XYZ file of C-alpha atoms in Angstrom:
778
model
C 8.896 230.382 109.517
C 11.409 227.803 108.550
C 13.559 226.155 111.525
C 16.638 226.426 108.907
C 18.231 229.305 107.202
C 19.821 229.708 103.798
C 23.674 229.155 104.430
C 25.449 232.181 103.332
C 28.373 231.274 100.785
C 28.981 234.554 99.409
C 26.999 237.945 99.696
C 27.111 241.624 98.383
C 25.152 244.662 98.598
C 25.119 246.456 95.150
C 25.084 250.377 95.887
C 22.699 252.667 97.373
C 19.325 253.661 96.281
C 19.224 251.568 93.083
C 16.186 249.230 92.264
C 16.571 245.673 90.483
C 13.759 243.269 89.145
C 13.918 239.672 87.722
C 15.291 240.585 84.545
C 18.341 242.071 86.148
C 20.324 238.893 86.870
C 21.934 236.375 84.802
C 24.525 233.454 85.284
C 26.886 232.460 82.715
C 30.870 232.251 81.450
C 30.659 235.752 80.226
C 34.202 236.075 79.843
C 34.873 232.905 78.045
C 37.776 232.072 80.529
C 37.112 228.207 79.990
C 37.646 227.533 83.788
C 33.981 226.110 84.350
C 33.560 229.004 86.816
C 30.462 230.869 85.613
C 30.192 234.699 86.421
C 27.169 236.786 87.817
C 26.063 239.579 85.783
C 23.800 242.393 87.353
C 22.000 245.237 85.597
C 20.188 247.730 87.923
C 17.449 250.240 86.624
C 19.984 253.062 87.510
C 22.381 251.953 84.425
C 25.009 250.336 86.718
C 26.074 247.053 84.920
C 28.267 244.666 87.320
C 30.057 241.516 87.015
C 30.771 239.188 89.941
C 33.001 235.706 90.017
C 32.142 234.830 93.661
C 34.224 232.772 96.053
C 34.105 232.621 99.985
C 36.394 234.690 101.977
C 39.270 232.581 104.081
C 40.862 233.582 106.687
C 44.094 235.508 105.380
C 42.617 235.999 102.160
C 41.294 239.383 100.488
C 37.586 240.541 101.271
C 34.588 239.293 99.236
C 34.777 242.709 97.513
C 37.785 241.532 95.444
C 35.042 239.082 93.816
C 33.843 242.097 91.553
C 35.215 241.811 88.106
C 33.813 244.893 86.395
C 31.506 247.877 87.458
C 30.280 250.304 84.642
C 27.994 253.095 84.533
C 25.579 253.056 81.321
C 23.386 255.977 80.163
C 20.191 254.240 80.332
C 18.321 251.951 82.871
C 18.800 248.174 82.224
C 15.810 246.151 81.827
C 17.410 242.793 81.458
C 20.891 240.900 80.810
C 21.462 237.404 79.051
C 24.378 235.799 77.978
C 24.614 233.771 74.836
C 26.157 233.295 71.244
C 24.762 236.847 69.667
C 27.753 237.660 67.290
C 27.512 236.115 64.042
C 31.227 235.833 63.262
C 31.857 234.594 66.590
C 31.460 231.296 68.840
C 32.147 233.096 71.947
C 29.495 234.173 74.980
C 28.547 237.562 74.772
C 26.378 239.957 76.965
C 23.272 241.267 75.715
C 21.710 244.268 77.545
C 18.216 245.544 76.851
C 17.465 248.977 77.750
C 13.759 250.980 77.136
C 14.725 252.062 73.750
C 17.953 249.995 72.742
C 19.536 246.594 72.720
C 23.219 246.257 73.002
C 25.811 243.647 73.142
C 29.016 243.733 74.584
C 32.281 241.488 74.886
C 33.760 241.131 78.273
C 37.135 240.222 78.259
C 40.199 240.119 80.872
C 43.935 241.201 80.459
C 46.488 239.769 82.693
C 47.985 242.614 84.544
C 51.873 243.080 85.264
C 51.576 244.162 88.685
C 49.779 242.529 91.748
C 46.478 244.033 91.020
C 45.827 240.808 88.670
C 43.307 240.390 85.721
C 42.083 243.900 84.601
C 38.200 243.659 82.761
C 37.052 245.445 79.863
C 33.529 246.117 78.414
C 33.429 246.617 74.624
C 30.398 247.024 72.558
C 29.961 244.842 69.706
C 26.899 246.354 68.125
C 23.474 247.828 69.072
C 19.983 248.154 67.815
C 18.005 251.403 68.256
C 14.538 250.354 69.040
C 11.196 252.277 67.556
C 9.239 250.849 70.325
C 9.785 250.955 74.360
C 11.006 247.557 75.201
C 9.643 245.324 78.325
C 11.248 242.253 78.188
C 13.575 239.678 75.990
C 14.220 236.090 75.293
C 16.765 234.370 73.084
C 17.486 230.792 71.245
C 18.213 229.029 68.442
C 15.107 230.332 66.405
C 13.877 228.295 63.561
C 16.362 225.285 64.381
C 19.600 227.269 64.041
C 22.000 225.605 66.303
C 25.474 227.809 65.654
C 23.862 230.861 67.059
C 21.460 232.517 69.338
C 18.928 234.888 68.099
C 17.017 237.825 70.086
C 13.149 238.445 70.592
C 12.088 241.444 72.400
C 8.531 242.130 73.629
C 7.489 245.769 73.399
C 4.851 247.671 75.399
C 2.501 248.025 72.789
C 2.531 244.132 71.970
C 4.944 244.081 68.860
C 7.599 240.927 69.011
C 10.785 242.134 67.427
C 13.292 239.551 66.277
C 16.863 239.963 65.536
C 19.436 237.689 64.017
C 22.557 238.854 65.840
C 23.712 242.301 63.879
C 20.486 242.546 61.532
C 16.829 243.174 62.398
C 14.536 240.365 60.988
C 11.043 241.364 61.382
C 8.301 242.291 63.601
C 4.742 241.038 64.385
C 2.009 242.334 66.646
C 0.346 239.778 69.041
C -3.487 239.501 68.597
C -5.692 240.993 71.327
C -2.641 242.866 73.092
C -3.546 244.988 76.370
C -0.690 244.657 78.614
C 2.861 242.965 77.992
C 3.546 239.490 80.113
C 6.522 237.079 80.534
C 8.073 235.541 77.464
C 9.825 232.548 76.757
C 11.376 230.356 74.035
C 10.830 226.608 73.968
C 13.453 225.160 71.574
C 11.990 221.855 71.707
C 8.901 223.247 69.618
C 10.459 226.209 68.234
C 7.611 228.136 69.979
C 6.951 231.417 71.726
C 5.224 231.519 75.198
C 3.581 234.441 76.886
C 0.618 234.967 79.239
C -1.691 237.686 77.929
C -3.515 240.056 79.754
C -6.690 237.718 79.322
C -4.608 235.646 81.720
C -4.093 232.803 79.482
C -0.982 231.015 78.136
C -0.401 231.422 74.453
C 2.056 229.724 72.099
C 3.082 231.049 68.976
C 5.013 228.996 66.402
C 8.427 230.887 64.785
C 7.159 229.759 61.634
C 3.661 231.232 62.068
C 5.361 234.241 63.211
C 7.735 234.616 60.165
C 4.929 234.245 57.760
C 2.286 236.305 59.278
C 1.527 239.792 57.674
C 4.037 242.456 58.473
C 2.933 245.820 59.815
C 4.240 249.191 61.232
C 1.231 249.494 63.600
C -1.453 247.599 65.250
C -3.932 249.398 63.240
C -2.226 248.180 60.099
C -1.958 244.463 61.455
C -5.962 244.551 62.334
C -6.627 245.797 58.659
C -4.319 243.208 56.812
C -5.636 240.457 58.849
C -9.011 241.337 57.731
C -8.096 242.093 54.361
C -5.607 239.710 53.008
C -2.312 237.933 54.176
C -1.959 235.253 56.884
C -3.619 236.054 60.116
C -1.479 235.795 63.199
C -3.196 233.063 65.415
C -1.937 230.995 68.571
C -1.002 227.452 68.269
C -2.787 226.654 71.799
C -4.155 228.677 74.808
C -4.556 227.633 78.090
C -6.791 229.872 80.438
C -5.158 230.194 84.183
C -7.619 232.838 85.495
C -4.770 235.002 87.160
C -1.917 236.702 86.111
C 1.453 235.187 85.500
C 4.828 236.245 87.352
C 7.021 234.101 85.004
C 7.674 231.539 82.404
C 10.351 228.826 81.965
C 11.264 225.918 79.826
C 14.019 223.780 81.670
C 16.555 222.529 79.203
C 18.594 220.367 81.576
C 17.355 217.321 80.088
C 16.539 216.427 76.398
C 13.841 214.077 77.596
C 11.974 216.559 79.704
C 9.076 218.363 77.815
C 7.577 220.527 80.353
C 7.004 224.321 80.648
C 6.486 225.974 83.700
C 4.268 229.033 84.907
C 4.529 230.608 87.996
C 1.307 232.739 88.977
C 0.082 234.946 91.423
C -1.357 231.757 93.403
C -0.549 228.783 91.761
C 2.548 226.918 90.199
C 1.670 225.186 86.800
C 3.723 222.638 85.080
C 2.447 221.969 81.209
C 3.231 219.552 78.349
C 4.355 220.992 75.034
C 0.657 220.570 73.590
C -0.533 223.183 76.445
C -2.003 220.391 78.490
C -1.731 220.474 82.300
C 0.886 217.894 83.909
C 0.245 219.009 87.411
C -0.563 222.360 89.352
C 0.407 223.459 93.296
C -1.716 225.773 95.130
C 0.428 228.065 96.859
C -0.381 229.647 100.376
C 1.673 232.892 99.773
C 2.615 235.250 97.127
C 5.397 234.186 95.280
C 8.137 236.612 94.082
C 10.387 234.412 91.772
C 10.958 230.705 90.764
C 13.546 228.651 88.815
C 12.750 224.986 87.803
C 16.176 222.676 88.040
C 17.109 218.798 87.665
C 15.911 216.646 90.159
C 17.770 213.496 91.382
C 14.899 211.323 91.087
C 13.850 210.306 87.445
C 10.804 211.896 85.826
C 10.542 214.463 88.166
C 11.701 218.349 88.377
C 12.713 220.472 91.531
C 11.507 224.128 91.488
C 12.659 226.803 93.902
C 10.209 229.439 94.625
C 10.720 232.548 96.433
C 8.192 234.649 98.242
C 7.759 238.146 99.949
C 8.324 236.405 103.623
C 11.925 236.044 102.925
C 11.455 232.425 102.076
C 13.070 230.114 99.619
C 11.341 226.644 99.019
C 12.151 223.612 97.300
C 9.430 221.683 95.654
C 9.591 218.318 93.965
C 6.703 218.538 91.534
C 4.042 219.157 93.925
C 5.774 217.945 97.239
C 7.476 220.690 99.233
C 11.025 219.285 100.232
C 12.769 222.009 102.192
C 12.340 225.479 103.338
C 14.926 227.997 104.065
C 14.972 231.677 105.325
C 16.684 234.147 103.320
C 18.029 237.813 104.703
C 15.540 239.636 102.070
C 12.692 238.966 99.496
C 14.235 237.820 96.188
C 12.860 238.935 92.826
C 15.276 237.088 90.761
C 16.959 233.505 91.311
C 19.620 231.707 89.302
C 21.530 228.598 89.606
C 25.294 228.737 89.866
C 26.448 224.680 89.888
C 24.905 224.130 93.228
C 24.892 227.208 94.612
C 21.815 229.438 94.652
C 21.969 233.064 93.487
C 19.062 235.291 94.463
C 18.905 239.344 94.172
C 16.296 241.295 96.168
C 14.686 244.706 94.848
C 16.872 246.621 96.608
C 20.392 244.997 95.518
C 21.077 242.555 97.976
C 23.123 239.840 96.209
C 23.553 236.395 97.972
C 24.974 233.032 97.033
C 23.832 230.213 99.388
C 23.107 226.519 99.785
C 20.502 224.432 101.494
C 21.629 222.444 104.629
C 22.583 222.958 108.048
C 25.897 223.312 109.733
C 27.025 220.490 112.115
C 26.844 221.139 115.465
C 30.153 220.475 117.459
C 28.189 221.466 121.162
C 28.700 218.373 123.532
C 26.394 218.030 126.328
C 28.263 218.711 129.639
C 28.606 215.875 132.191
C 26.069 216.906 134.859
C 27.018 215.645 138.357
C 24.551 213.144 139.797
C 23.088 214.111 142.704
C 19.540 213.358 145.033
C 16.547 215.513 144.212
C 14.915 217.080 147.045
C 11.391 216.666 146.504
C 10.219 218.739 149.302
C 12.091 221.806 147.572
C 10.393 220.667 144.114
C 6.625 220.624 145.947
C 7.067 223.937 147.548
C 8.389 225.526 144.392
C 5.422 224.070 142.416
C 2.817 225.414 144.957
C 4.388 228.961 144.811
C 3.835 228.861 140.937
C 0.550 227.664 141.483
C -0.390 230.653 143.439
C 1.076 232.800 141.118
C -0.538 231.517 138.240
C -4.106 231.852 140.173
C -3.462 235.378 141.061
C -2.596 236.321 137.684
C -5.680 234.794 136.403
C -7.986 236.314 138.977
C -6.253 239.809 137.943
C -6.806 239.518 134.510
C -10.127 238.537 134.690
C -11.505 241.473 136.830
C -8.910 243.906 134.767
C -10.462 246.815 132.497
C -9.305 249.732 131.014
C -10.302 252.729 129.138
C -8.914 254.809 126.155
C -10.411 257.922 124.818
C -10.201 258.070 121.140
C -11.238 261.468 119.708
C -12.621 261.796 116.019
C -14.323 264.330 113.804
C -17.405 264.224 112.034
C -18.319 266.170 108.761
C -21.395 267.048 106.347
C -20.919 264.837 103.461
C -22.748 267.711 101.369
C -24.861 270.821 101.306
C -27.810 269.090 102.704
C -28.830 267.286 106.144
C -28.050 263.702 106.631
C -30.349 260.846 106.529
C -28.641 259.332 109.734
C -26.519 259.947 112.751
C -25.763 256.472 114.172
C -22.513 254.987 113.505
C -20.876 251.699 114.201
C -17.349 251.385 116.396
C -15.165 248.038 115.957
C -12.326 247.649 118.517
C -9.773 244.931 118.294
C -7.534 244.525 121.022
C -5.640 241.421 122.568
C -6.367 240.032 126.018
C -3.566 240.104 128.634
C -3.280 236.128 127.829
C -2.418 237.261 124.099
C -6.018 236.051 122.527
C -7.377 238.753 119.939
C -10.893 239.757 120.877
C -12.943 242.335 118.761
C -15.937 244.661 120.492
C -18.536 246.182 118.608
C -21.049 248.841 119.509
C -23.480 251.395 117.671
C -23.398 255.061 118.992
C -25.446 258.079 117.870
C -24.050 261.617 117.101
C -25.768 264.344 119.104
C -28.470 266.256 116.945
C -26.739 269.834 118.169
C -23.929 268.757 115.819
C -26.035 269.345 112.612
C -28.468 272.029 113.620
C -28.833 274.814 116.263
C -31.775 276.580 117.724
C -33.622 279.272 115.702
C -36.897 281.048 116.415
C -40.006 279.060 115.457
C -42.306 279.696 112.502
C -45.958 279.181 112.633
C -46.755 278.122 108.933
C -45.144 275.417 107.026
C -45.711 273.423 104.011
C -45.538 269.965 105.582
C -46.947 268.976 109.106
C -47.086 265.617 111.323
C -48.662 265.104 114.639
C -47.360 263.077 117.164
C -49.873 261.693 119.917
C -48.861 260.854 123.507
C -50.893 259.407 126.223
C -49.396 261.480 129.001
C -50.336 265.079 129.767
C -48.210 267.497 127.706
C -44.560 268.330 128.550
C -42.458 271.833 128.637
C -40.345 271.273 125.679
C -37.435 273.024 127.329
C -37.195 270.213 129.961
C -36.793 267.788 126.882
C -34.383 269.856 124.573
C -32.348 271.927 127.490
C -29.390 271.903 124.721
C -31.654 274.201 122.510
C -32.787 276.769 124.556
C -30.496 279.518 123.330
C -32.763 281.535 121.012
C -36.217 280.410 122.117
C -38.583 283.088 122.705
C -41.264 280.901 124.209
C -41.105 281.104 127.841
C -43.814 278.435 128.273
C -41.870 275.930 126.380
C -44.642 275.221 123.679
C -42.618 275.755 120.517
C -39.058 274.979 119.708
C -37.357 275.661 116.387
C -34.501 273.834 114.844
C -32.145 275.448 112.038
C -29.883 273.027 110.246
C -26.594 273.819 109.011
C -27.533 273.054 105.422
C -30.418 275.616 105.747
C -33.638 273.916 106.580
C -35.616 274.784 109.274
C -37.868 272.433 111.620
C -40.416 273.706 114.181
C -42.186 271.649 116.977
C -45.159 273.009 118.578
C -46.712 271.630 121.868
C -50.397 271.940 122.199
C -51.376 273.367 125.716
C -54.765 271.414 125.844
C -54.110 268.074 124.093
C -51.313 265.724 124.393
C -50.217 266.497 120.717
C -46.944 267.942 119.009
C -46.977 268.941 115.798
C -43.675 268.972 113.571
C -43.628 271.113 110.637
C -40.970 272.106 107.867
C -41.026 273.267 104.636
C -39.494 269.862 103.357
C -40.909 266.419 104.128
C -37.605 264.673 104.519
C -36.279 267.203 106.695
C -38.757 266.371 109.773
C -37.078 262.745 110.175
C -34.168 263.710 112.245
C -36.193 265.908 114.414
C -39.295 263.506 114.748
C -36.807 260.757 115.703
C -35.215 262.709 118.371
C -38.458 264.090 119.795
C -39.769 260.549 120.413
C -36.582 259.130 121.858
C -36.215 262.041 124.329
C -39.883 261.426 125.186
C -38.981 257.924 125.855
C -35.996 258.764 128.414
C -37.816 261.716 129.828
C -40.685 259.313 131.076
C -38.430 256.729 132.142
C -36.375 258.877 134.338
C -39.600 259.894 136.251
C -40.765 255.976 136.664
C -43.431 255.954 134.282
C -43.828 252.687 132.643
C -46.955 252.928 130.517
C -45.849 255.961 128.517
C -46.432 255.351 124.773
C -45.768 257.499 121.621
C -48.473 257.164 118.557
C -49.387 258.241 115.331
C -53.426 258.933 114.242
C -52.765 258.942 110.629
C -53.178 259.134 107.807
C -49.859 258.305 106.420
C -48.548 260.781 104.149
C -48.052 258.600 101.331
C -48.437 261.495 98.734
C -45.843 263.695 100.307
C -43.539 260.465 100.428
C -43.930 259.755 96.652
C -43.013 263.196 95.625
C -39.410 262.446 96.881
C -39.590 258.908 94.983
C -40.506 260.351 92.045
C -37.558 262.897 92.094
C -35.134 260.405 92.700
C -36.163 258.330 90.008
C -36.300 261.414 87.639
C -32.607 261.885 88.500
C -31.619 258.250 87.799
C -33.483 258.435 84.516
C -31.580 261.498 83.399
C -28.500 259.710 84.394
C -28.770 257.041 81.872
C -29.705 259.163 79.227
C -26.363 261.201 79.887
C -24.523 258.087 79.882
C -26.185 257.061 76.350
C -25.359 260.378 74.954
C -22.036 260.184 76.069
C -21.599 256.898 74.706
C -22.558 258.070 71.202
C -20.426 260.997 71.233
C -17.486 258.842 72.184
C -18.254 256.672 69.596
C -18.392 259.616 67.097
C -15.420 261.277 68.437
C -13.080 258.325 68.057
C -14.299 257.747 64.146
C -13.461 261.378 63.785
C -10.107 260.586 64.955
C -9.228 257.433 63.151
C -10.422 259.361 59.949
C -7.984 262.277 60.806
C -5.012 260.204 61.623
C -5.815 258.339 58.205
C -5.635 261.726 56.417
C -2.714 262.807 58.245
C -0.639 259.434 57.664
C -1.356 259.595 53.682
C 1.675 260.330 51.792
C -0.195 262.741 49.337
C -1.949 265.241 51.423
C -5.794 265.598 50.995
C -8.126 268.198 52.513
C -9.583 267.580 55.584
C -13.122 268.394 54.839
C -13.683 269.898 57.951
C -13.014 267.031 59.982
C -11.116 269.194 62.334
C -13.983 271.383 63.104
C -16.287 268.670 63.377
C -13.516 267.101 66.066
C -13.560 270.078 67.842
C -17.490 270.275 68.228
C -17.738 266.801 69.218
C -15.187 267.584 71.770
C -16.801 270.415 73.124
C -20.522 268.290 73.369
C -18.354 265.627 74.896
C -17.103 267.905 77.760
C -20.636 269.457 78.269
C -22.210 266.353 78.471
C -19.660 265.264 81.298
C -20.055 268.017 83.091
C -23.983 267.761 83.215
C -23.964 264.042 83.987
C -21.479 264.972 87.002
C -23.878 267.527 88.098
C -26.564 265.313 87.805
C -24.757 262.686 89.768
C -24.133 265.122 92.569
C -27.853 265.934 92.544
C -28.628 262.271 92.094
C -26.575 261.431 95.597
C -28.391 264.190 97.210
C -31.891 263.191 96.180
C -31.034 259.614 97.670
C -30.070 260.838 101.055
C -33.347 262.639 100.818
C -35.199 259.526 99.945
C -33.595 257.648 102.716
C -34.369 260.177 105.466
C -38.093 260.325 103.883
C -38.131 256.604 104.410
C -36.978 256.510 107.727
C -39.767 259.052 108.434
C -42.278 256.712 106.544
C -41.083 253.623 108.769
C -41.306 255.723 111.795
C -45.300 256.985 111.253
C -46.103 253.366 110.435
C -44.406 252.104 113.688
C -46.169 254.536 115.675
C -49.304 254.264 113.845
C -49.508 250.344 113.952
C -47.491 249.860 117.292
C -44.743 247.476 115.729
C -42.351 245.639 117.862
C -38.812 245.671 117.512
C -38.766 242.498 115.115
C -41.417 243.907 112.894
C -39.861 247.509 112.591
C -36.656 245.753 111.426
C -38.507 243.707 108.668
C -40.178 247.099 107.657
C -37.049 248.713 107.468
C -35.018 245.947 105.743
C -37.897 246.072 103.035
C -37.960 249.790 102.556
C -34.390 250.689 102.945
C -32.149 247.725 101.448
C -29.222 249.814 100.220
C -27.093 252.207 101.427
C -26.085 253.742 97.979
C -27.607 253.405 94.479
C -25.540 251.755 91.574
C -25.995 251.653 87.919
C -26.460 247.895 88.182
C -29.107 248.077 91.155
C -31.121 250.868 92.366
C -33.660 251.528 95.424
C -36.892 251.475 93.293
C -36.438 247.887 91.783
C -34.943 246.615 95.160
C -37.950 247.934 97.097
C -40.572 246.969 94.654
C -39.076 243.318 94.843
C -39.036 243.045 98.628
C -42.526 244.947 99.264
C -44.130 242.397 96.553
C -42.496 239.684 98.662
C -44.300 240.652 101.950
C -47.662 241.185 100.174
C -47.500 237.611 98.517
C -46.247 235.924 102.346
C -47.208 237.535 105.633
C -49.440 240.122 104.026
C -51.428 238.149 101.826
C -55.120 238.151 101.708
C -55.916 234.355 101.567
C -53.371 231.463 101.625
C -54.149 230.910 97.815
C -52.184 234.218 97.507
C -49.115 233.118 99.131
C -46.010 232.446 97.041
C -44.097 229.422 97.576
C -40.756 230.538 95.946
C -39.067 233.724 95.568
C -38.618 235.133 92.161
C -35.415 234.608 90.575
C -35.477 237.009 87.904
C -32.774 239.763 87.449
C -33.951 242.982 88.763
C -34.142 245.890 86.409
C -34.779 249.683 86.282
C -38.503 250.170 86.076
C -40.225 252.375 83.519
C -41.939 254.397 86.207
C -42.612 254.217 89.641
C -46.431 253.399 89.091
C -46.224 249.895 90.205
C -43.911 250.685 93.225
C -46.394 253.352 94.584
C -49.239 250.979 94.145
C -47.276 248.294 96.259
C -46.359 250.725 99.052
C -50.024 251.885 99.262
C -51.299 248.519 99.390
C -48.434 247.517 102.197
C -49.803 250.296 104.198
C -53.423 249.656 103.871
C -53.007 245.956 104.869
C -50.771 246.908 107.870
C -53.671 249.300 108.628
C -56.234 246.352 108.589
C -54.520 244.220 111.220
C -51.940 242.819 109.004
C -48.579 241.850 110.736
C -45.029 241.310 109.719
C -43.476 238.019 110.736
C -40.751 235.844 109.793
C -40.100 232.639 111.447
C -36.289 231.733 111.482
C -37.207 227.355 111.499
C -37.028 225.832 108.046
C -40.044 224.161 106.740
C -41.755 224.513 110.143
C -45.703 224.479 109.496
C -46.517 227.957 110.886
C -50.348 229.015 111.366
C -51.811 231.781 109.188
C -54.453 233.384 111.192
C -57.178 235.524 109.013
C -59.552 237.487 111.326
C -62.586 238.325 109.745
C -65.002 240.978 110.596
C -65.839 241.652 114.494
C -67.191 238.956 116.371
C -66.460 236.020 114.058
C -63.951 233.271 114.669
C -60.352 233.220 113.252
C -59.489 230.628 110.927
C -56.035 228.981 111.262
C -54.106 227.795 108.244
C -50.424 225.909 108.265
C -48.013 227.205 105.771
C -44.601 226.052 104.936
C -42.642 227.761 102.499
C -39.696 226.693 100.434
C -35.943 228.033 100.681
C -35.891 227.283 104.607
C -38.559 229.964 104.970
C -41.564 229.605 107.335
C -44.065 232.616 107.729
C -46.718 233.588 110.149
C -49.456 235.595 108.530
C -52.249 237.311 109.803
C -54.529 239.398 107.793
């Protein structure tokens, strides 16, 4: 925030509920008074047109409200206002008002009154042009080198430049490659029109080129004429900005200056007339408007830039010279002969100037007296005690805030995970911002309820423990509502989405069987069972308790889930291709029908309407099928995540993986949280598993890859390769392979390759590139 505020000279608030933009403000001697005092013209989107002659209020004089010369309610919204010589038979200045579908030119005149009320002003329409296209903005100037009068150029919303020479319409041209309208400006030095296209580049078109280009009534006609015959409209030069422009300006305060100013979203550009960059200034804020004006230093230009932080900044080329605080964010800024005129989007019109008011405050004379150092010392000690007490209190202080939130199922299927992350941002008592993060787990009871156990199921896994069997009622006390087993040897879980999972405890051994009709639904119950066993025995003080899985790993069941997910991805691509084909066909039929309808001589449709209706139905049917397939693909990916979590859990229990090894395996098999058309689960996992097989799980040092593959991942033709690599991964882990990644860069790590039982181990040093060191044990 600036230490200085813009000094108010005159201000007014325009109406209530009205909206204004950068084209709604202009300055000029619109009433041709010849007094040298310019007037302020303001139009609004509500159709109000106002003219002001600002002057500061002094004691004894009327209020600034008498500065308003004219207020007229027009029928249409006002997009832009400009003052210039727009009437062919007159050298006086007139007011051009641009509406969405109309251009009106008015004369503003004042009549001296015979009473004390003073001069009365009137607005009289001279002529108007009804527009065939919706207007966006306009510019004016001496097009073609005509110096006596000004012509007007209007840019429509569909990219057509419409040229008017006073009362007559000249011609219209479509801009090539147009998508969205941008700012428009005329450069009289080179007789060119400047705009910033939706391609985020400045484009310059000569008036002569626009005048001789092929005429067309529609954009399609323009494209056809440019391909067939006639002169094609091309830009004189272009400059890529890489950002959208807010406004363009070509200063004309000095004949020697040849600069084009472009205000972007994050940068301020100054260009030469040939499109080369003179200088560029990176802005640390979002600008809202700007205005170049003359500088007292030769060879430089000053620029006023307003932003959305209510600031008005003055730059001399790229150097910040002044910053002042405004009362509101300006959307338009103009120069009123030394006074800065700003307008906000809510109608705050303000005339201000840069500088500071002189201070007439004089420091009062203070009586000299001797200082009581003992009193100062005691006061200092007292303040130090207060500071120490406050610091000690802040370092032991804690507060608790309870925040309630709701959790909902994302679909009609069990979730893949019940964990979440919480991030809390707060400020300490001293004002220091801090962030605390933690993980939490939702209770299993939130997604399932107790049910009657079932004895048979399609999919079964068995978890072993090294301690005597426990009563399941003690481990799951919150699932005893409908349990019919009094001994606690069976427990069933009924998910809200329909699936059922049963846990059976052996009476003679230390085994627990988890079974269900779907493989992936076993995951949440198996995870909960393992975690509750750990907590149960930890409470009893048992330190050597361990869960295990004897194998084999159910890869066949897991691969069924993988294949189902991949089939849906293939179907999604087929639907996308079919939709593209039918859309191209539909557009081609539309173009032919439009050609038939526009033909002056009626011709038979030749069943084109029937063909278009049939194609439309096919497009709708394909879109519905693609949407249904997308929903099934989302459900399949959740099932795949659940099955993968279960596979990781079983491998971890099978081989006794530690936390670091389990994290590596999880990052390998679960690299994505969601499928995208550009990158899917199959190709990501295949690349990650292949890297592990070539590094820490390789059979010999010769097989180890010294660099990662940089080829672009793409959807495979089938899942044969992926399933082979996952099978090989489990096989090598079962034969003693260990997952290990070293964090030190280019540090030789030992590779231990144990042979058969009784043989010695071979140690090999291996250093990988890309700042990655790997310890391999096979």
